[in-house]
Each structure stands twice: as C-alpha cells, then as structure tokens.
Phi, psi and omega in degrees: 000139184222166185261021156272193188252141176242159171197134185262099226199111178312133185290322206285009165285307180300305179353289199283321122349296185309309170323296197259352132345297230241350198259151185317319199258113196282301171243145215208132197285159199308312221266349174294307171315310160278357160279349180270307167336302160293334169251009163238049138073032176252014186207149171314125162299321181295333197243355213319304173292336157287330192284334178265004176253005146313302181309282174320332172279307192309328208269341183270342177292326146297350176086348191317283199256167165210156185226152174222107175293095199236090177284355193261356188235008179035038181236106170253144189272134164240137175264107165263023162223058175319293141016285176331291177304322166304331195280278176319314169293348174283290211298310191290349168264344175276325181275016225244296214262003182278327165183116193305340192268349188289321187298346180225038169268154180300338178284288172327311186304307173326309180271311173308346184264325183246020205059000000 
C-alpha cells in the first residue's frame, strides 16, 4: 500500500518536460511543439496525435503546461512554464492599474479586437 499518487506516464514524456521546462522560449505553437516530439522520438509515428494530445492534457492537468486554444486565429499556443504566464498576467495588471490611460491606448484597443 503506499500513500502517494501512482500515475503510469512514459519517462520520455517527463524527458521531454524537463526539457522544455529549462528551455528559453516559454510559448510554443501546437503544431511546432508536436513536430519536435515527433522527430526527436518522444512520441509514437503511428500514434502521435492520440499521444500528444494525452500528453497535453496530462500535463496540464498537473500544472506542468497551460495550453491555449485560440480557434478564431487558428494558432494554438502551449505555456510550458507557468510561472512565466503568471509572471505575464502580474505585469499586465501592474500596467493596468498603474496607469489608467494605458487601458485606453490604440495598443489595448488593438488587443481586444485582434487577440
């Protein structure tokens, strides 16, 4: 009997966490991300797209990744540091609250109209 959590998880899934963990670049496009998978072997060829999209759920689900589905611009982003994205929703609420005018500059206007 043991008091932990068991979760059966391919190590070259953590592998690959660890990695991109440690790596510069915080957000990383759907389809860049599962093309890197595939060609340095952290995922099946037959299967890719059921396993990575287990892999993504598993990861987000764990706090690993947060993924974001933005179907009206048909780019979806995965954050493989949260910290980082936390690090971004802090800065955007300090300018936010920080200077009332900022909130009605042609760049804020710009981002609500096109994401």
């Amino acid at each position: 009997s043991t008091n932990g959590f068991e979760l059966d998880m391919p190590l070259t899934w953590f592998l690959l966490y660890v990695i991109t963990h440690k790596y510069e670049q915080n957000f990383i496009l759907y389809d860049d991300l599962k093309e890197f998978c595939i060609q340095s072997s952290y995922l099946d060829h037959e299967d890719a797209d059921r396993q990575f999209e287990a892999m993504l759920t598993l990861f987000h689900m764990l706090g690993f990744y947060a993924f974001f589905d933005h179907t009206e611009t048909s780019r979806e982003w995965i954050c493989t540091d949260i910290t980082a994205l936390y690090g971004e929703f802090a800065n955007l609420l300090t300018m936010h609250f920080k200077d009332p005018l900022y909130f009605d500059s042609d760049a804020v206007q710009l981002f609500h109209r096109s994401g």
